[in-house]
């Protein structure tokens, strides 16, 4: 399967999806660590993809998303953003509302 189709399928089939470096239990960069902490504190289940162990995704997702960096949080097929956006939304209480709504539907 074409890597762009794989990425599209991952995004469409997971209402909350985090592309990150490492795993939620062992993030491999500070930005991924802060982002996964914010997402986990919201209390919803989410899928993740470790871009370090998926080099094709690491190379092609920035093209697909038109977003150059990791992590990337996707909710209901839409790119929310990276570390700064996610942590700011979390601080304002906006992230929990967004993730609660995504997991409910």
PDB file of C-alpha atoms in Angstrom:
ATOM      1  CA  UNK A   1       0.000   0.000   0.000  1.00  0.00           C
ATOM      2  CA  UNK A   2       1.192   3.507  -0.793  1.00  0.00           C
ATOM      3  CA  UNK A   3       2.573   5.305   2.285  1.00  0.00           C
ATOM      4  CA  UNK A   4       0.283   8.296   1.726  1.00  0.00           C
ATOM      5  CA  UNK A   5      -2.700   5.912   1.760  1.00  0.00           C
ATOM      6  CA  UNK A   6      -1.384   4.318   4.971  1.00  0.00           C
ATOM      7  CA  UNK A   7      -1.187   7.755   6.613  1.00  0.00           C
ATOM      8  CA  UNK A   8      -4.656   8.688   5.339  1.00  0.00           C
ATOM      9  CA  UNK A   9      -6.089   5.413   6.691  1.00  0.00           C
ATOM     10  CA  UNK A  10      -4.439   5.913  10.102  1.00  0.00           C
ATOM     11  CA  UNK A  11      -5.863   9.425  10.377  1.00  0.00           C
ATOM     12  CA  UNK A  12      -9.346   8.407   9.209  1.00  0.00           C
ATOM     13  CA  UNK A  13      -9.540   5.280  11.388  1.00  0.00           C
ATOM     14  CA  UNK A  14      -8.466   6.840  14.701  1.00  0.00           C
ATOM     15  CA  UNK A  15     -10.533   9.657  16.161  1.00  0.00           C
ATOM     16  CA  UNK A  16      -7.552  10.757  18.294  1.00  0.00           C
ATOM     17  CA  UNK A  17      -4.118  10.044  16.839  1.00  0.00           C
ATOM     18  CA  UNK A  18      -0.720  11.301  17.936  1.00  0.00           C
ATOM     19  CA  UNK A  19       2.307  11.030  15.681  1.00  0.00           C
ATOM     20  CA  UNK A  20       5.259  11.282  18.028  1.00  0.00           C
ATOM     21  CA  UNK A  21       8.872  10.322  18.619  1.00  0.00           C
ATOM     22  CA  UNK A  22       8.804   7.266  20.860  1.00  0.00           C
ATOM     23  CA  UNK A  23       5.782   5.942  22.736  1.00  0.00           C
ATOM     24  CA  UNK A  24       3.496   7.452  25.373  1.00  0.00           C
ATOM     25  CA  UNK A  25       5.371   5.485  28.056  1.00  0.00           C
ATOM     26  CA  UNK A  26       8.774   6.337  26.628  1.00  0.00           C
ATOM     27  CA  UNK A  27       8.767   9.567  24.604  1.00  0.00           C
ATOM     28  CA  UNK A  28      12.047  10.159  22.782  1.00  0.00           C
ATOM     29  CA  UNK A  29      12.030  13.972  22.711  1.00  0.00           C
ATOM     30  CA  UNK A  30      10.881  16.754  24.989  1.00  0.00           C
ATOM     31  CA  UNK A  31       8.230  18.024  22.588  1.00  0.00           C
ATOM     32  CA  UNK A  32       6.663  14.562  22.310  1.00  0.00           C
ATOM     33  CA  UNK A  33       6.860  14.168  26.102  1.00  0.00           C
ATOM     34  CA  UNK A  34       5.015  17.439  26.761  1.00  0.00           C
ATOM     35  CA  UNK A  35       2.409  16.722  24.098  1.00  0.00           C
ATOM     36  CA  UNK A  36       1.657  13.176  25.223  1.00  0.00           C
ATOM     37  CA  UNK A  37       1.416  14.362  28.843  1.00  0.00           C
ATOM     38  CA  UNK A  38      -1.196  16.970  27.871  1.00  0.00           C
ATOM     39  CA  UNK A  39      -3.175  14.419  25.860  1.00  0.00           C
ATOM     40  CA  UNK A  40      -2.997  11.775  28.597  1.00  0.00           C
ATOM     41  CA  UNK A  41      -4.159  14.253  31.248  1.00  0.00           C
ATOM     42  CA  UNK A  42      -7.383  14.685  29.259  1.00  0.00           C
ATOM     43  CA  UNK A  43      -8.254  11.069  30.066  1.00  0.00           C
ATOM     44  CA  UNK A  44      -9.281   9.795  26.635  1.00  0.00           C
ATOM     45  CA  UNK A  45      -7.887   6.773  24.837  1.00  0.00           C
ATOM     46  CA  UNK A  46      -5.813   7.648  21.803  1.00  0.00           C
ATOM     47  CA  UNK A  47      -3.745   5.936  19.157  1.00  0.00           C
ATOM     48  CA  UNK A  48      -0.150   6.812  18.467  1.00  0.00           C
ATOM     49  CA  UNK A  49       2.468   6.170  15.818  1.00  0.00           C
ATOM     50  CA  UNK A  50       6.173   6.232  16.653  1.00  0.00           C
ATOM     51  CA  UNK A  51       7.735   8.062  13.714  1.00  0.00           C
ATOM     52  CA  UNK A  52      11.229   6.942  14.767  1.00  0.00           C
ATOM     53  CA  UNK A  53      10.352   3.305  14.100  1.00  0.00           C
ATOM     54  CA  UNK A  54       8.373   4.242  10.955  1.00  0.00           C
ATOM     55  CA  UNK A  55      10.846   6.199   8.793  1.00  0.00           C
ATOM     56  CA  UNK A  56       8.518   6.283   5.764  1.00  0.00           C
ATOM     57  CA  UNK A  57       5.821   7.939   7.844  1.00  0.00           C
ATOM     58  CA  UNK A  58       8.400  10.289   9.379  1.00  0.00           C
ATOM     59  CA  UNK A  59       9.453  11.358   5.882  1.00  0.00           C
ATOM     60  CA  UNK A  60       6.009  11.606   4.277  1.00  0.00           C
ATOM     61  CA  UNK A  61       3.676  12.846   7.020  1.00  0.00           C
ATOM     62  CA  UNK A  62       5.060  16.424   6.908  1.00  0.00           C
ATOM     63  CA  UNK A  63       4.205  16.463   3.183  1.00  0.00           C
ATOM     64  CA  UNK A  64       0.745  14.977   3.762  1.00  0.00           C
ATOM     65  CA  UNK A  65      -0.015  17.352   6.643  1.00  0.00           C
ATOM     66  CA  UNK A  66       1.796  20.416   5.317  1.00  0.00           C
ATOM     67  CA  UNK A  67       3.246  20.585   8.850  1.00  0.00           C
ATOM     68  CA  UNK A  68       7.017  20.122   9.133  1.00  0.00           C
ATOM     69  CA  UNK A  69       7.535  18.956  12.712  1.00  0.00           C
ATOM     70  CA  UNK A  70       6.627  16.260  15.233  1.00  0.00           C
ATOM     71  CA  UNK A  71       4.638  15.599  17.288  1.00  0.00           C
ATOM     72  CA  UNK A  72       1.380  16.025  15.396  1.00  0.00           C
ATOM     73  CA  UNK A  73      -2.008  15.578  17.040  1.00  0.00           C
ATOM     74  CA  UNK A  74      -4.905  14.653  14.752  1.00  0.00           C
ATOM     75  CA  UNK A  75      -8.492  14.694  15.991  1.00  0.00           C
ATOM     76  CA  UNK A  76     -11.390  13.483  13.841  1.00  0.00           C
ATOM     77  CA  UNK A  77      -9.253  13.653  10.702  1.00  0.00           C
ATOM     78  CA  UNK A  78      -8.083  17.228  11.325  1.00  0.00           C
ATOM     79  CA  UNK A  79      -4.584  18.321  12.283  1.00  0.00           C
ATOM     80  CA  UNK A  80      -4.767  20.127  15.617  1.00  0.00           C
ATOM     81  CA  UNK A  81      -1.077  20.983  15.724  1.00  0.00           C
ATOM     82  CA  UNK A  82       2.168  20.289  17.498  1.00  0.00           C
ATOM     83  CA  UNK A  83       3.545  20.711  20.988  1.00  0.00           C
ATOM     84  CA  UNK A  84       3.000  24.463  21.429  1.00  0.00           C
ATOM     85  CA  UNK A  85      -0.584  24.414  20.183  1.00  0.00           C
ATOM     86  CA  UNK A  86      -1.538  21.273  22.127  1.00  0.00           C
ATOM     87  CA  UNK A  87       0.001  22.441  25.417  1.00  0.00           C
ATOM     88  CA  UNK A  88      -1.595  25.890  25.045  1.00  0.00           C
ATOM     89  CA  UNK A  89      -5.002  24.325  24.351  1.00  0.00           C
ATOM     90  CA  UNK A  90      -4.531  22.063  27.375  1.00  0.00           C
ATOM     91  CA  UNK A  91      -3.686  25.033  29.626  1.00  0.00           C
ATOM     92  CA  UNK A  92      -6.866  26.802  28.483  1.00  0.00           C
ATOM     93  CA  UNK A  93      -9.052  23.714  28.958  1.00  0.00           C
ATOM     94  CA  UNK A  94      -9.796  23.538  25.237  1.00  0.00           C
ATOM     95  CA  UNK A  95      -7.958  20.271  24.587  1.00  0.00           C
ATOM     96  CA  UNK A  96     -10.034  18.189  27.012  1.00  0.00           C
ATOM     97  CA  UNK A  97     -13.278  19.458  25.475  1.00  0.00           C
ATOM     98  CA  UNK A  98     -12.026  18.647  21.982  1.00  0.00           C
ATOM     99  CA  UNK A  99     -10.861  15.137  22.944  1.00  0.00           C
ATOM    100  CA  UNK A 100     -14.013  14.407  24.970  1.00  0.00           C
ATOM    101  CA  UNK A 101     -16.146  15.338  21.972  1.00  0.00           C
ATOM    102  CA  UNK A 102     -13.981  13.233  19.607  1.00  0.00           C
ATOM    103  CA  UNK A 103     -14.175  10.143  21.786  1.00  0.00           C
ATOM    104  CA  UNK A 104     -17.926  10.498  22.319  1.00  0.00           C
ATOM    105  CA  UNK A 105     -18.682  10.427  18.609  1.00  0.00           C
TER     106      UNK A 105
END
